[in-house]
mmCIF file of C-alpha atoms in Angstrom:
data_model
loop_
_atom_site.group_PDB
_atom_site.id
_atom_site.type_symbol
_atom_site.label_atom_id
_atom_site.label_comp_id
_atom_site.label_asym_id
_atom_site.label_seq_id
_atom_site.Cartn_x
_atom_site.Cartn_y
_atom_site.Cartn_z
ATOM 1 C CA MET A 1 -0.041 0.071 0.024
ATOM 2 C CA ILE A 2 2.652 2.516 1.037
ATOM 3 C CA GLU A 3 4.351 2.283 -2.605
ATOM 4 C CA LEU A 4 0.884 2.698 -4.522
ATOM 5 C CA LYS A 5 0.451 5.859 -2.047
ATOM 6 C CA ASN A 6 3.687 7.010 -3.288
ATOM 7 C CA ILE A 7 2.688 6.381 -6.705
ATOM 8 C CA LEU A 8 -0.546 8.296 -6.830
ATOM 9 C CA SER A 9 -0.928 12.072 -6.572
ATOM 10 C CA SER A 10 -1.731 13.784 -3.573
ATOM 11 C CA ARG A 11 -5.311 13.694 -4.524
ATOM 12 C CA PHE A 12 -5.536 10.092 -3.125
ATOM 13 C CA TRP A 13 -5.382 9.685 0.900
ATOM 14 C CA ARG A 14 -4.632 6.655 2.428
ATOM 15 C CA ILE A 15 -7.722 6.303 4.937
ATOM 16 C CA ASN A 16 -6.661 2.720 6.874
ATOM 17 C CA ARG A 17 -3.834 0.142 6.346
ATOM 18 C CA ASN A 18 -6.066 -1.177 3.840
ATOM 19 C CA CYS A 19 -7.729 1.053 1.583
ATOM 20 C CA ILE A 20 -6.744 4.417 -0.376
ATOM 21 C CA VAL A 21 -9.322 6.814 -1.961
ATOM 22 C CA ASN A 22 -9.920 9.700 -4.138
ATOM 23 C CA LYS A 23 -10.282 13.134 -2.142
ATOM 24 C CA ASP A 24 -12.322 14.117 -5.278
ATOM 25 C CA LYS A 25 -14.983 11.449 -4.599
ATOM 26 C CA ILE A 26 -15.318 12.480 -0.938
ATOM 27 C CA ILE A 27 -18.994 14.080 -0.500
ATOM 28 C CA ALA A 28 -19.312 14.328 3.317
ATOM 29 C CA ILE A 29 -16.958 14.103 6.218
ATOM 30 C CA ASP A 30 -18.615 12.550 9.604
ATOM 31 C CA HIS A 31 -15.910 14.331 12.313
ATOM 32 C CA ALA A 32 -17.537 12.723 15.187
ATOM 33 C CA ARG A 33 -17.481 8.981 13.691
ATOM 34 C CA HIS A 34 -14.256 9.402 11.684
ATOM 35 C CA GLU A 35 -16.182 8.072 8.492
ATOM 36 C CA ILE A 36 -16.238 9.511 4.975
ATOM 37 C CA LYS A 37 -19.129 8.826 2.003
ATOM 38 C CA LEU A 38 -18.087 8.710 -1.122
ATOM 39 C CA ILE A 39 -20.241 9.602 -4.258
ATOM 40 C CA ASN A 40 -21.144 5.893 -4.852
ATOM 41 C CA GLY A 41 -22.708 5.904 -1.724
ATOM 42 C CA HIS A 42 -20.178 3.924 -0.008
ATOM 43 C CA SER A 43 -18.538 4.726 3.829
ATOM 44 C CA PHE A 44 -15.481 4.145 4.952
ATOM 45 C CA HIS A 45 -13.998 4.337 8.531
ATOM 46 C CA VAL A 46 -10.889 6.391 8.589
ATOM 47 C CA SER A 47 -8.269 5.230 10.909
ATOM 48 C CA ARG A 48 -7.297 7.429 14.065
ATOM 49 C CA ARG A 49 -3.878 7.769 12.532
ATOM 50 C CA GLU A 50 -4.744 8.763 9.244
ATOM 51 C CA TRP A 51 -7.688 10.818 10.276
ATOM 52 C CA VAL A 52 -4.759 13.145 12.495
ATOM 53 C CA GLN A 53 -2.949 13.354 9.275
ATOM 54 C CA PHE A 54 -5.758 14.650 7.176
ATOM 55 C CA LYS A 55 -6.806 17.087 9.608
ATOM 56 C CA LYS A 56 -2.874 18.438 9.728
ATOM 57 C CA SER A 57 -2.490 18.183 6.135
ATOM 58 C CA ASN A 58 -5.425 19.290 4.059
ATOM 59 C CA HIS A 59 -9.041 19.305 5.777
ATOM 60 C CA THR A 60 -9.611 22.473 4.770
ATOM 61 C CA THR A 61 -9.863 21.122 0.746
ATOM 62 C CA LEU A 62 -12.802 19.116 1.737
ATOM 63 C CA GLY A 63 -16.337 20.075 2.799
ATOM 64 C CA GLU A 64 -17.034 19.639 6.136
ATOM 65 C CA HIS A 65 -20.380 17.854 7.210
#
C-alpha cells in the first residue's frame, strides 16, 4: 500500500491500512465518527492515525459535514 500511495497523486488519501480513496470523490465527512462517504454511497472508517494526518494537512480542501 505504501508503494502504491507513493505513485498516486496527492488527490488520493490513505484512509486506513487497506484502503486509499480519491479525495475528489468524497461527498461527506463525519468528524465525530471518523467516517467519509463517497459519491457512490459507500462509507468508510478512517483510522485514527490517518485522521490526524488528514486534519493536519488538508481538511480545508474538503467540505466539513
